[in-house]
Tab-separated table of C-alpha atoms in Angstrom:
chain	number	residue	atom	x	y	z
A	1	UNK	CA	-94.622	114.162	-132.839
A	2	UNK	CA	-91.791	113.690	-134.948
A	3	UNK	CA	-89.101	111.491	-134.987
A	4	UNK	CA	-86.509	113.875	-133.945
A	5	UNK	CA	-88.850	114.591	-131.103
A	6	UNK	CA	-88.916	110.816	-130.265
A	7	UNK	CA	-85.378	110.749	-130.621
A	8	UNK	CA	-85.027	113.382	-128.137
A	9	UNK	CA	-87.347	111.608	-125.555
A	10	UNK	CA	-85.304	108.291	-125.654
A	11	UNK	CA	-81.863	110.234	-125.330
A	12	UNK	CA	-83.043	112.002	-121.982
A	13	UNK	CA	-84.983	108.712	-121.288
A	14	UNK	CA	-81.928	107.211	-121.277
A	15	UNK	CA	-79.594	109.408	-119.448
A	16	UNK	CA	-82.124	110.035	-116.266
A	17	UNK	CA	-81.933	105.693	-116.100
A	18	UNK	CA	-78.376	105.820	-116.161
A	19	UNK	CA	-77.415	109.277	-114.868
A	20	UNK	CA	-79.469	109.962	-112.181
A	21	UNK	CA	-77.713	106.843	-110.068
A	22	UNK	CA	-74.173	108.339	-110.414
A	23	UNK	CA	-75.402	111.214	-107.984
A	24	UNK	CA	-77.182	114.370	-109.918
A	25	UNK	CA	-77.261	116.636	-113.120
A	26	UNK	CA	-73.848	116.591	-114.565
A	27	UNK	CA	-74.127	112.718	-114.673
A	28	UNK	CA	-77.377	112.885	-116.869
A	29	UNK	CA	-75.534	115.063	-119.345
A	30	UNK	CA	-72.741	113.317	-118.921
A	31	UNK	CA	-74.530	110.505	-120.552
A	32	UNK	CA	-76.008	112.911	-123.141
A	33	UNK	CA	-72.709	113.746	-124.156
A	34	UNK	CA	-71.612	110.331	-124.824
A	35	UNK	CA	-74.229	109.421	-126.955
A	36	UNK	CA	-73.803	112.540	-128.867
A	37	UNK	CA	-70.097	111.473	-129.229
A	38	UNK	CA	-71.235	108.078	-130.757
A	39	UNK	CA	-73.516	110.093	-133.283
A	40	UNK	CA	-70.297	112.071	-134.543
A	41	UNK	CA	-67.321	109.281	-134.157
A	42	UNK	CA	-70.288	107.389	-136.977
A	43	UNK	CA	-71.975	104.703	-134.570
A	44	UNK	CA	-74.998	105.575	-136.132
A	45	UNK	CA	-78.107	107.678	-136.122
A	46	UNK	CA	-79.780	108.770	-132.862
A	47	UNK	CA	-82.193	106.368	-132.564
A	48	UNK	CA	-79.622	103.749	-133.390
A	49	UNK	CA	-77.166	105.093	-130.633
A	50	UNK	CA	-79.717	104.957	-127.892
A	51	UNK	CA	-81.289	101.712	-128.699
A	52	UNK	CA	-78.164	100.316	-128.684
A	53	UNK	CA	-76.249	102.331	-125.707
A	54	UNK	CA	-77.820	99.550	-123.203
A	55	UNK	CA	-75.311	97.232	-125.296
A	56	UNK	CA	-72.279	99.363	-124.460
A	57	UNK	CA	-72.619	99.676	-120.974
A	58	UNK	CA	-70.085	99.095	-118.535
A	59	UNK	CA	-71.201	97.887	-115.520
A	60	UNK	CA	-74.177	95.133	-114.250
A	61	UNK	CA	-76.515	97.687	-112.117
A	62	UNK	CA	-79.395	96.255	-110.307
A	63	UNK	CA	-82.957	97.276	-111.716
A	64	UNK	CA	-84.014	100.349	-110.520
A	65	UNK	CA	-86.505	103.287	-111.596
A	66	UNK	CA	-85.620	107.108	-111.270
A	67	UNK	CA	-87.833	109.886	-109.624
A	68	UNK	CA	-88.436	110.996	-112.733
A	69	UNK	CA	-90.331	114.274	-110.632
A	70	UNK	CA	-87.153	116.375	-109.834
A	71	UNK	CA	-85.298	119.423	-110.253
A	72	UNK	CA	-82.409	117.391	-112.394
A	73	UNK	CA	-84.916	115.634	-114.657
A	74	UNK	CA	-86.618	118.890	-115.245
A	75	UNK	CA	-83.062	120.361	-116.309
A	76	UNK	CA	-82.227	117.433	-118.389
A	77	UNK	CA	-85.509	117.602	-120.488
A	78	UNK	CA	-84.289	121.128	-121.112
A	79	UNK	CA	-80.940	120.814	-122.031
A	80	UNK	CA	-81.283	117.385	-124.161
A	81	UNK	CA	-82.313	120.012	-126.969
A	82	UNK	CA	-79.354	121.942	-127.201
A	83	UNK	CA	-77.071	118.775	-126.473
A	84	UNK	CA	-78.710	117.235	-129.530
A	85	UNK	CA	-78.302	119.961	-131.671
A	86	UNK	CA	-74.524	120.929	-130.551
A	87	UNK	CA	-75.372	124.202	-129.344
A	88	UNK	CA	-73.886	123.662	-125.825
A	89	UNK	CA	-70.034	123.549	-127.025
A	90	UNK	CA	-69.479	122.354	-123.484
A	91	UNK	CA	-68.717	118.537	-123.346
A	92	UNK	CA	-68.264	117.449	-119.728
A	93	UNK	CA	-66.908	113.992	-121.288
A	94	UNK	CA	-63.712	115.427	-123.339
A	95	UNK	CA	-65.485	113.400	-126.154
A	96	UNK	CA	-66.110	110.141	-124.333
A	97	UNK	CA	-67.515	107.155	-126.197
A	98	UNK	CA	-67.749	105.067	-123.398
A	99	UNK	CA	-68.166	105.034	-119.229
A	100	UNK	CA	-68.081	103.007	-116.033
A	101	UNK	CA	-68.643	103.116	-112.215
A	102	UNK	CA	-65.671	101.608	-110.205
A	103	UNK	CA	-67.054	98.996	-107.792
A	104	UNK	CA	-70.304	97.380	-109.870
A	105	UNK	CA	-69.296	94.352	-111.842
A	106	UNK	CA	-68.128	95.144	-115.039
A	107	UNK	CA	-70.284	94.060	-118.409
A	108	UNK	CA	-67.386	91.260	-120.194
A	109	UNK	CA	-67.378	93.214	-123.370
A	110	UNK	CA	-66.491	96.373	-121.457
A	111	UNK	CA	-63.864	95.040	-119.073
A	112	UNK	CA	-62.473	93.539	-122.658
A	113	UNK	CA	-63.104	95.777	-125.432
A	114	UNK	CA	-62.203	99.000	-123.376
A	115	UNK	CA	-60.276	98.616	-120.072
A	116	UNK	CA	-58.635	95.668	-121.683
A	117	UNK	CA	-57.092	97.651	-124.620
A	118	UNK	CA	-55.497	101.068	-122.576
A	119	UNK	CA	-53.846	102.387	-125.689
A	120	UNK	CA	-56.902	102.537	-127.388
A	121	UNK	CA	-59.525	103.734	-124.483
A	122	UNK	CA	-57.743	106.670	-122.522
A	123	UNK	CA	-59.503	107.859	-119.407
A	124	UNK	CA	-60.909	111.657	-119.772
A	125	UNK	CA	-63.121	112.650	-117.507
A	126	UNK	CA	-64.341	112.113	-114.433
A	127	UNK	CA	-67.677	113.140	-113.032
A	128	UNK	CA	-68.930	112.031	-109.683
A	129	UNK	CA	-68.518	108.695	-109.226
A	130	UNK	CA	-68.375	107.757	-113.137
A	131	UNK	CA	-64.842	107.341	-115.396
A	132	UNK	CA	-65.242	108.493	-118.591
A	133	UNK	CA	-62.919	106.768	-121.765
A	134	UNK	CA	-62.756	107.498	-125.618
């Protein structure tokens, strides 16, 4: 194993945890997508994106693990690939940087940094139950 490889793990890692409890498959990319925006707009590396993506979050969610044996985590680990290298042109976020659920408590830094500052965070998407902001 590589590091890209290991890279690649935590990014889909990442998006079943958060994606799968917004309702399916588009969420999990959905998630992809914004950490792939946070790689281009400069946030950092890959590694350093996803290790720190549990800082950016939005909302408080109560612990919970995925059924990491389904159809939609089976898609995911095959798509995280082509969403890492940019060869899905496709981005279900209009370049989203940063996401919530309406009706979870939000994180402070969230309900300051992005919902507090509407000129700077416009609202671009929205997939299931999730809002999507750059």
């Amino acid at each position: 194993m590589n590091l890209e490889t290991y890279a690649r793990a935590q990014m889909a890692r990442f998006a079943v945890e958060e994606g799968a409890r917004h309702g399916g498959i588009n969420n999990m990319l959905a998630v992809l997508h914004v950490l792939r925006n946070r790689v281009f707009a400069g946030w950092g590396d890959w590694m350093e994106v996803v290790q720190r993506a549990p800082e950016k979050r939005g909302v408080i969610y109560p612990p919970e693990m995925p059924n990491i044996r389904t159809n939609n985590v089976r898609i995911i680990l095959n798509r995280v690939d082509e969403i890492y290298t940019r060869a899905d042109l496709l981005d279900l976020t209009g370049g989203a940087l940063f996401y919530f659920e309406p009706g979870y408590p939000l994180t402070e830094w969230f309900e300051k940094e992005v919902l507090g500052q509407p000129d700077d965070h416009k609202r671009v998407a929205h997939i299931g139950p999730v809002w999507f902001y750059k």
